[in-house]
Short mmCIF file of C-alpha atoms and ligand atoms in Angstrom, two decimals:
data_model
loop_
_atom_site.label_atom_id
_atom_site.label_comp_id
_atom_site.label_asym_id
_atom_site.label_seq_id
_atom_site.Cartn_x
_atom_site.Cartn_y
_atom_site.Cartn_z
CA UNK A 1 85.07 65.05 21.24
CA UNK A 2 87.52 65.73 23.87
CA UNK A 3 87.83 63.92 27.07
CA UNK A 4 86.97 67.46 28.85
CA UNK A 5 83.77 67.39 26.50
CA UNK A 6 83.22 63.55 27.50
CA UNK A 7 83.35 64.68 31.33
CA UNK A 8 80.88 67.47 30.96
CA UNK A 9 78.33 65.34 29.56
CA UNK A 10 78.63 62.54 31.74
CA UNK A 11 78.52 65.13 34.82
CA UNK A 12 75.30 67.06 33.28
CA UNK A 13 73.52 63.52 33.79
CA UNK A 14 74.69 62.97 37.57
CA UNK A 15 75.12 66.19 39.34
CA UNK A 16 72.59 68.23 40.54
CA UNK A 17 72.24 71.78 38.49
CA UNK A 18 73.26 73.64 41.07
CA UNK A 19 76.84 74.18 39.77
CA UNK A 20 77.76 75.24 36.06
CA UNK A 21 81.43 74.12 35.77
CA UNK A 22 83.50 75.46 32.71
CA UNK A 23 83.81 72.33 30.50
CA UNK A 24 87.37 71.63 31.52
CA UNK A 25 87.88 68.49 33.69
CA UNK A 26 91.43 69.23 35.78
CA UNK A 27 93.63 66.23 36.00
CA UNK A 28 96.55 67.64 37.61
CA UNK A 29 98.62 70.83 38.87
CA UNK A 30 102.08 71.70 39.03
CA UNK A 31 102.65 75.08 41.32
CA UNK A 32 100.71 77.83 39.59
CA UNK A 33 99.66 75.56 36.17
CA UNK A 34 97.38 73.27 36.03
CA UNK A 35 96.70 70.70 33.25
CA UNK A 36 92.82 69.41 32.13
CA UNK A 37 92.30 65.71 31.18
CA UNK A 38 93.27 66.51 27.44
CA UNK A 39 96.93 68.02 28.23
CA UNK A 40 96.16 71.99 27.94
CA UNK A 41 97.81 73.58 30.41
CA UNK A 42 96.21 76.99 32.42
CA UNK A 43 97.98 79.38 34.95
CA UNK A 44 95.55 79.04 37.73
CA UNK A 45 94.68 82.56 39.22
CA UNK A 46 91.69 81.02 40.88
CA UNK A 47 93.34 78.58 43.36
CA UNK A 48 90.09 76.66 43.62
CA UNK A 49 88.68 79.89 44.61
CA UNK A 50 91.18 81.26 46.97
CA UNK A 51 92.14 77.73 48.69
CA UNK A 52 95.26 76.55 46.83
CA UNK A 53 97.67 78.54 48.84
CA UNK A 54 100.94 76.92 47.96
CA UNK A 55 99.61 75.85 44.35
CA UNK A 56 99.67 72.58 43.10
CA UNK A 57 101.22 69.35 44.12
CA UNK A 58 103.84 71.48 46.65
CA UNK A 59 106.16 69.14 48.02
CA UNK A 60 105.42 70.28 51.30
CA UNK A 61 101.81 69.46 51.47
CA UNK A 62 102.10 66.15 49.03
CA UNK A 63 104.20 64.87 51.63
CA UNK A 64 102.36 65.30 54.55
CA UNK A 65 99.52 64.57 53.49
CA UNK A 66 100.64 61.03 52.19
CA UNK A 67 102.56 60.45 55.27
CA UNK A 68 99.88 61.24 57.52
CA UNK A 69 96.99 58.70 55.35
CA UNK A 70 99.82 56.36 55.49
CA UNK A 71 99.53 56.65 59.21
CA UNK A 72 96.00 57.21 60.14
CA UNK A 73 93.18 58.85 58.21
CA UNK A 74 90.70 59.77 60.63
CA UNK A 75 90.44 59.93 64.60
CA UNK A 76 87.32 61.75 65.48
CA UNK A 77 87.55 63.97 68.33
CA UNK A 78 86.69 60.51 70.49
CA UNK A 79 90.59 60.55 70.53
CA UNK A 80 93.42 63.13 70.27
CA UNK A 81 95.90 63.80 67.26
CA UNK A 82 99.14 65.10 66.78
CA UNK A 83 98.80 67.11 63.54
CA UNK A 84 95.48 68.98 65.11
CA UNK A 85 97.16 69.83 68.49
CA UNK A 86 99.92 71.49 66.35
CA UNK A 87 98.04 73.08 63.79
CA UNK A 88 95.85 74.87 66.61
CA UNK A 89 98.92 76.07 68.69
CA UNK A 90 100.33 77.76 65.28
CA UNK A 91 97.01 79.34 64.33
CA UNK A 92 96.77 80.87 67.96
CA UNK A 93 99.99 82.03 68.08
CA UNK A 94 99.61 83.97 64.82
CA UNK A 95 96.35 86.10 66.04
CA UNK A 96 94.31 87.40 69.17
CA UNK A 97 92.61 83.89 69.97
CA UNK A 98 93.15 81.48 72.91
CA UNK A 99 91.36 78.54 71.76
CA UNK A 100 89.55 77.22 68.56
CA UNK A 101 87.28 74.63 67.15
CA UNK A 102 87.97 72.50 63.86
CA UNK A 103 85.37 71.91 61.30
CA UNK A 104 84.87 71.09 57.64
CA UNK A 105 83.96 74.49 55.72
CA UNK A 106 83.58 78.19 55.90
CA UNK A 107 80.05 78.11 56.52
CA UNK A 108 80.32 75.63 59.23
CA UNK A 109 82.99 77.98 60.85
CA UNK A 110 80.32 80.82 60.82
CA UNK A 111 77.74 78.01 62.11
CA UNK A 112 79.89 77.46 64.94
CA UNK A 113 80.74 81.24 65.28
CA UNK A 114 76.83 82.33 65.69
CA UNK A 115 76.28 79.68 67.97
CA UNK A 116 79.14 80.47 70.57
CA UNK A 117 78.33 84.11 70.24
CA UNK A 118 74.70 83.67 71.03
CA UNK A 119 75.59 80.56 74.03
CA UNK A 120 77.88 83.21 75.34
CA UNK A 121 75.49 85.54 75.95
CA UNK A 122 72.79 83.00 77.11
CA UNK A 123 75.20 81.75 79.54
CA UNK A 124 75.69 84.86 81.09
CA UNK A 125 71.92 85.29 81.48
CA UNK A 126 71.45 87.73 79.11
CA UNK A 127 68.96 85.56 77.31
CA UNK A 128 67.30 88.20 75.00
CA UNK A 129 70.95 88.88 73.50
CA UNK A 130 70.41 86.65 70.47
CA UNK A 131 70.60 89.21 67.07
CA UNK A 132 72.98 88.77 64.63
CA UNK A 133 74.05 91.67 62.56
CA UNK A 134 75.48 91.37 59.24
CA UNK A 135 76.32 93.59 56.24
CA UNK A 136 74.37 94.07 52.79
CA UNK A 137 76.72 92.49 49.94
CA UNK A 138 78.14 89.86 52.61
CA UNK A 139 78.61 86.31 52.06
CA UNK A 140 79.29 83.87 54.95
CA UNK A 141 78.15 80.55 53.43
CA UNK A 142 75.02 78.37 52.38
CA UNK A 143 74.09 76.84 55.57
CA UNK A 144 71.01 78.33 57.20
CA UNK A 145 72.85 80.20 59.96
CA UNK A 146 75.42 81.56 57.61
CA UNK A 147 72.82 81.92 55.11
CA UNK A 148 70.41 83.86 57.24
CA UNK A 149 73.76 86.05 57.92
CA UNK A 150 74.54 86.82 54.09
CA UNK A 151 72.61 90.04 53.31
CA UNK A 152 72.16 89.30 49.86
CA UNK A 153 68.55 88.55 48.97
CA UNK A 154 68.92 86.50 45.84
CA UNK A 155 70.84 83.63 47.87
CA UNK A 156 67.65 83.63 50.55
CA UNK A 157 64.78 83.39 47.31
CA UNK A 158 62.53 80.28 47.65
CA UNK A 159 64.71 78.66 50.74
CA UNK A 160 62.44 80.49 53.53
CA UNK A 161 61.64 80.61 56.28
CA UNK A 162 64.83 81.91 57.34
CA UNK A 163 66.10 81.49 60.72
CA UNK A 164 65.34 84.53 63.23
CA UNK A 165 67.27 86.80 64.64
CA UNK A 166 69.33 88.17 61.78
CA UNK A 167 69.65 92.24 61.05
CA UNK A 168 71.58 93.96 57.93
CA UNK A 169 73.17 96.90 57.66
CA UNK A 170 74.77 98.82 55.23
CA UNK A 171 78.56 98.75 55.11
CA UNK A 172 80.95 101.59 55.93
CA UNK A 173 78.69 103.95 57.58
CA UNK A 174 79.23 103.38 61.30
CA UNK A 175 76.09 105.68 62.21
CA UNK A 176 73.65 103.27 60.81
CA UNK A 177 75.44 100.48 62.39
CA UNK A 178 75.26 101.96 65.72
CA UNK A 179 71.26 102.33 65.11
CA UNK A 180 71.13 98.57 64.75
CA UNK A 181 73.32 96.99 67.25
CA UNK A 182 71.46 97.14 70.45
CA UNK A 183 71.10 95.15 74.05
CA UNK A 184 69.80 92.77 72.02
CA UNK A 185 72.92 91.91 69.79
CA UNK A 186 74.77 88.80 70.53
CA UNK A 187 77.54 89.65 67.63
CA UNK A 188 78.36 91.76 64.40
CA UNK A 189 80.14 89.32 61.84
CA UNK A 190 81.75 91.18 58.92
CA UNK A 191 84.14 90.59 56.35
CA UNK A 192 87.22 92.51 56.46
CA UNK A 193 86.87 92.67 52.58
CA UNK A 194 83.64 91.47 50.98
CA UNK A 195 85.05 89.51 48.59
CA UNK A 196 82.05 87.33 46.97
CA UNK A 197 80.18 90.55 46.95
CA UNK A 198 82.49 92.62 44.63
CA UNK A 199 85.61 92.55 46.57
CA UNK A 200 84.40 95.37 48.35
CA UNK A 201 86.77 97.08 50.98
CA UNK A 202 85.39 99.15 53.77
CA UNK A 203 86.40 102.50 54.22
CA UNK A 204 89.97 102.91 56.54
CA UNK A 205 88.64 102.58 60.07
CA UNK A 206 85.59 100.90 59.57
CA UNK A 207 86.73 97.76 61.35
CA UNK A 208 88.09 99.70 64.64
CA UNK A 209 84.41 101.29 64.29
CA UNK A 210 82.81 97.91 64.50
CA UNK A 211 84.70 97.23 67.41
CA UNK A 212 83.75 100.48 69.15
CA UNK A 213 80.16 100.11 68.72
CA UNK A 214 80.05 96.18 69.68
CA UNK A 215 82.06 97.12 73.08
CA UNK A 216 79.87 99.92 73.50
CA UNK A 217 76.67 97.66 73.24
CA UNK A 218 78.00 94.80 75.26
CA UNK A 219 78.27 92.87 71.80
CA UNK A 220 80.78 90.23 70.40
CA UNK A 221 82.70 90.78 67.39
CA UNK A 222 83.32 88.27 64.64
CA UNK A 223 85.19 88.54 61.57
CA UNK A 224 84.59 86.24 58.83
CA UNK A 225 87.94 85.19 57.44
CA UNK A 226 87.22 82.70 55.55
CA UNK A 227 88.88 84.13 51.90
CA UNK A 228 90.44 86.90 53.63
CA UNK A 229 92.82 84.55 56.05
CA UNK A 230 95.86 82.94 55.92
CA UNK A 231 97.83 84.93 54.50
CA UNK A 232 95.54 86.04 51.27
CA UNK A 233 96.05 89.72 51.65
CA UNK A 234 99.49 90.00 52.56
CA UNK A 235 98.65 89.52 56.39
CA UNK A 236 98.21 86.46 57.97
CA UNK A 237 94.60 87.72 58.70
CA UNK A 238 93.35 90.93 56.89
CA UNK A 239 91.81 92.39 60.38
CA UNK A 240 95.44 92.50 61.26
CA UNK A 241 95.76 95.42 58.79
CA UNK A 242 93.70 97.42 60.80
CA UNK A 243 94.92 96.91 64.08
CA UNK A 244 91.70 95.68 65.09
CA UNK A 245 91.02 92.54 67.57
CA UNK A 246 87.48 90.60 66.83
CA UNK A 247 86.46 88.24 69.52
CA UNK A 248 85.61 85.35 67.13
CA UNK A 249 86.97 84.69 63.62
CA UNK A 250 85.97 82.22 61.23
CA UNK A 251 88.51 80.37 58.83
CA UNK A 252 88.37 77.88 56.04
CA UNK A 253 89.64 77.78 52.03
CA UNK A 254 93.32 78.64 52.28
CA UNK A 255 93.81 77.01 55.64
CA UNK A 256 94.53 73.48 54.71
CA UNK A 257 95.81 74.18 51.17
CA UNK A 258 93.25 72.39 49.36
CA UNK A 259 91.92 70.03 51.78
CA UNK A 260 88.64 70.48 53.59
CA UNK A 261 88.92 72.15 57.13
CA UNK A 262 87.67 75.38 59.00
CA UNK A 263 88.09 76.29 62.09
CA UNK A 264 86.23 79.00 64.53
CA UNK A 265 88.95 80.81 66.72
CA UNK A 266 87.85 82.90 69.70
CA UNK A 267 88.96 84.43 73.12
CA UNK A 268 88.68 81.69 75.50
CA UNK A 269 86.10 84.07 77.71
CA UNK A 270 83.96 83.29 74.90
CA UNK A 271 84.80 79.85 73.65
CA UNK A 272 84.27 78.48 77.21
CA UNK A 273 80.61 78.38 76.62
CA UNK A 274 80.88 75.41 73.75
CA UNK A 275 81.08 72.59 77.17
CA UNK A 276 80.96 69.04 76.01
CA UNK A 277 77.75 68.09 73.92
CA UNK A 278 76.76 71.76 72.79
CA UNK A 279 78.55 71.75 69.55
CA UNK A 280 80.56 69.20 67.29
CA UNK A 281 81.32 67.57 63.94
CA UNK A 282 82.31 63.95 63.05
CA UNK A 283 85.44 65.07 60.48
CA UNK A 284 86.53 67.94 63.41
CA UNK A 285 90.49 67.79 63.91
CA UNK A 286 90.47 65.26 60.86
CA UNK A 287 94.38 64.24 60.78
CA UNK A 288 95.04 64.53 57.22
CA UNK A 289 93.57 68.02 57.06
CA UNK A 290 95.47 69.16 59.84
CA UNK A 291 98.30 67.64 58.69
CA UNK A 292 97.77 69.52 55.34
CA UNK A 293 97.62 72.48 57.42
CA UNK A 294 100.77 72.49 59.10
CA UNK A 295 102.61 72.26 55.74
CA UNK A 296 100.41 75.24 54.94
CA UNK A 297 101.79 77.17 58.21
CA UNK A 298 105.19 76.02 57.49
CA UNK A 299 105.30 78.26 53.96
CA UNK A 300 103.30 81.18 55.29
CA UNK A 301 105.73 81.79 57.89
CA UNK A 302 108.94 81.51 56.31
CA UNK A 303 110.44 85.10 56.64
CA UNK A 304 109.44 87.14 53.24
CA UNK A 305 106.57 84.96 52.18
CA UNK A 306 103.87 87.34 52.96
CA UNK A 307 106.08 90.42 51.73
CA UNK A 308 106.16 88.68 48.38
CA UNK A 309 102.32 87.85 48.49
CA UNK A 310 101.88 91.85 48.82
CA UNK A 311 104.60 92.65 46.24
CA UNK A 312 103.05 90.23 43.32
CA UNK A 313 99.30 91.62 44.20
CA UNK A 314 100.94 95.23 43.65
CA UNK A 315 101.90 93.83 40.17
CA UNK A 316 98.64 92.42 39.62
CA UNK A 317 96.69 95.35 40.71
CA UNK A 318 98.87 97.81 38.65
CA UNK A 319 98.69 95.65 35.30
CA UNK A 320 95.03 95.71 35.91
CA UNK A 321 94.69 99.31 36.31
CA UNK A 322 96.73 99.85 33.04
CA UNK A 323 94.76 97.10 30.84
CA UNK A 324 91.45 99.12 32.39
CA UNK A 325 92.82 102.38 30.81
CA UNK A 326 94.33 100.92 27.68
CA UNK A 327 91.40 98.89 26.78
CA UNK A 328 89.35 102.10 27.23
CA UNK A 329 87.64 101.91 30.39
CA UNK A 330 87.67 98.10 30.28
CA UNK A 331 88.12 98.25 34.21
CA UNK A 332 87.05 101.39 36.31
CA UNK A 333 87.99 100.44 39.88
CA UNK A 334 90.74 97.81 40.93
CA UNK A 335 90.23 96.87 44.62
CA UNK A 336 91.90 94.39 46.93
CA UNK A 337 94.72 93.65 48.98
CA UNK A 338 97.74 91.14 48.33
CA UNK A 339 96.12 88.28 46.15
CA UNK A 340 92.54 88.74 46.90
CA UNK A 341 91.81 90.91 43.70
CA UNK A 342 88.86 92.40 41.89
CA UNK A 343 88.61 94.58 38.69
CA UNK A 344 85.34 96.08 38.17
CA UNK A 345 84.39 96.41 34.30
CA UNK A 346 83.29 99.91 33.23
CA UNK A 347 79.57 100.78 32.76
CA UNK A 348 80.10 100.94 29.08
CA UNK A 349 81.60 97.68 28.64
CA UNK A 350 78.94 95.48 26.44
CA UNK A 351 80.03 92.03 28.29
CA UNK A 352 79.94 90.76 31.76
CA UNK A 353 82.61 89.43 34.05
CA UNK A 354 81.66 85.55 33.34
CA UNK A 355 82.63 86.30 29.62
CA UNK A 356 85.88 88.08 30.23
CA UNK A 357 86.60 84.56 32.37
CA UNK A 358 85.86 82.46 29.37
CA UNK A 359 87.84 84.49 27.11
CA UNK A 360 90.83 84.26 29.81
CA UNK A 361 90.16 80.74 29.99
CA UNK A 362 91.01 80.83 25.59
CA UNK A 363 94.15 82.40 26.35
CA UNK A 364 95.27 79.81 29.01
CA UNK A 365 94.65 81.66 32.31
CA UNK A 366 91.84 80.64 35.02
CA UNK A 367 90.24 83.49 36.53
CA UNK A 368 86.73 83.92 38.51
CA UNK A 369 84.10 86.45 39.03
CA UNK A 370 82.66 88.63 42.19
CA UNK A 371 79.28 89.01 40.89
CA UNK A 372 78.25 89.99 37.22
CA UNK A 373 80.74 92.76 36.85
CA UNK A 374 83.86 92.17 38.97
CA UNK A 375 86.79 89.94 37.44
CA UNK A 376 88.07 88.30 40.73
CA UNK A 377 91.42 86.89 40.94
CA UNK A 378 92.82 84.91 43.82
CA UNK A 379 95.84 82.72 42.76
CA UNK A 380 98.04 80.58 44.65
CA UNK A 381 99.92 82.56 47.22
CA UNK A 382 103.24 80.94 45.51
CA UNK A 383 102.75 83.33 42.46
CA UNK A 384 105.77 84.72 41.07
CA UNK A 385 106.16 88.41 39.53
CA UNK A 386 106.82 86.55 36.20
CA UNK A 387 103.74 84.74 36.39
CA UNK A 388 102.02 87.94 37.28
CA UNK A 389 102.98 89.33 34.23
CA UNK A 390 101.89 86.26 32.00
CA UNK A 391 98.57 86.55 33.57
CA UNK A 392 98.52 90.07 32.95
CA UNK A 393 99.23 89.70 29.04
CA UNK A 394 96.65 86.86 28.96
CA UNK A 395 94.06 89.14 30.33
CA UNK A 396 95.32 91.71 27.79
CA UNK A 397 94.76 89.27 25.07
CA UNK A 398 91.48 88.45 26.21
CA UNK A 399 89.94 91.82 26.68
CA UNK A 400 91.33 92.39 22.93
CA UNK A 401 88.97 89.58 21.64
CA UNK A 402 86.13 91.08 23.29
CA UNK A 403 86.21 94.73 23.12
C1 PLP B 1 83.85 84.98 53.33
C2 PLP B 1 83.17 83.86 53.31
N1 PLP B 1 82.83 83.27 54.29
C3 PLP B 1 82.03 81.90 53.96
C4 PLP B 1 82.44 81.06 52.96
C5 PLP B 1 81.71 79.74 53.02
O1 PLP B 1 82.67 78.82 52.88
P1 PLP B 1 81.90 77.61 52.36
O2 PLP B 1 82.10 77.35 51.00
O3 PLP B 1 83.72 76.69 52.73
O4 PLP B 1 81.15 76.84 53.28
C6 PLP B 1 82.78 81.95 51.80
C7 PLP B 1 82.90 81.08 50.45
O5 PLP B 1 83.16 81.55 49.42
C8 PLP B 1 83.27 83.17 51.93
O6 PLP B 1 83.97 83.68 51.40
#
């Protein structure tokens, strides 16, 4: 029995069955590669689901984390710490926002976003303005508020009653949205690209239409950039491709390159509603996570870094399109921006995305799904052109074993 298999059987005994991990125990990483406990090497095109932005064991990240943990690992918000203040300043310097709140995950960032949107209306005396509008195929997290905003019934099943006050609408249809957004709407929440829901892009101009519909109805606009943020799409934040500014943005995943950190950022006019005592979390502003965040920001803001994300993403998308044709319609659509990429399996393909992920792994490449029919690539942002080509060659071999 391999060491990975041994961990797999031990894990099955002690972990709840809500995850089904591959029977591979990862031991260490280096750049865009990871190694399992048996010494097998894999090219990582999944980055812990769009998290490990700098790849693995990046010297800037390891140095920042080691130095910080040697000094102080936790302060709570009873006291300040320098890495958190510095990271907040850097994030705010790259976007529309004035202020932020640090938390630990994407779901928590969305909880804070929903709460601040409702509270801001309440503070204005607009006490019926409580409804949150979200889009079919969205994904905002698994805690109750974020889950209620996630307009995919399969995630709600058996967990009812859901919190009240959520409305759902098809994405890409401004007229339908305008009917749902009313004087009772506190906010509309939207992912600039619906990542978990199948790497679905909105039609050009849709984010601007959401902004305009929110403004007309007096509602706030929340962009959920948990997956699309921090350079993932080739811009610091994906809504910046469209030149649209939201009121609130939720962040997590790539923000700290693998340490648990999230943030809800917003305009001061909105955020002023979270007065002392209204919202908090023990680990918010954790200095180790924030030191990691500063290291990530340092790399992401180097000249040419985001252009490289764009270029390597283009190579992967072109390569997947070509593979789709060569393997007789294996992929019918290749979507996404930068290094958030989805390749949809053709209708006649007799296997699902999970089977393709397993076949890729057998060829030494880690990938992921976005729903049953979409192969998702969300590699470290430091992926090189050469590594992208290596990944495509492995996906080519994987398709050959399945087609
Ligand atoms: C767009 C989006 N929002 C929120 C979340 C939830 O984040 P977390 O798993 O950190 O709670 C995710 C996770 O995949 C996501 O993709």
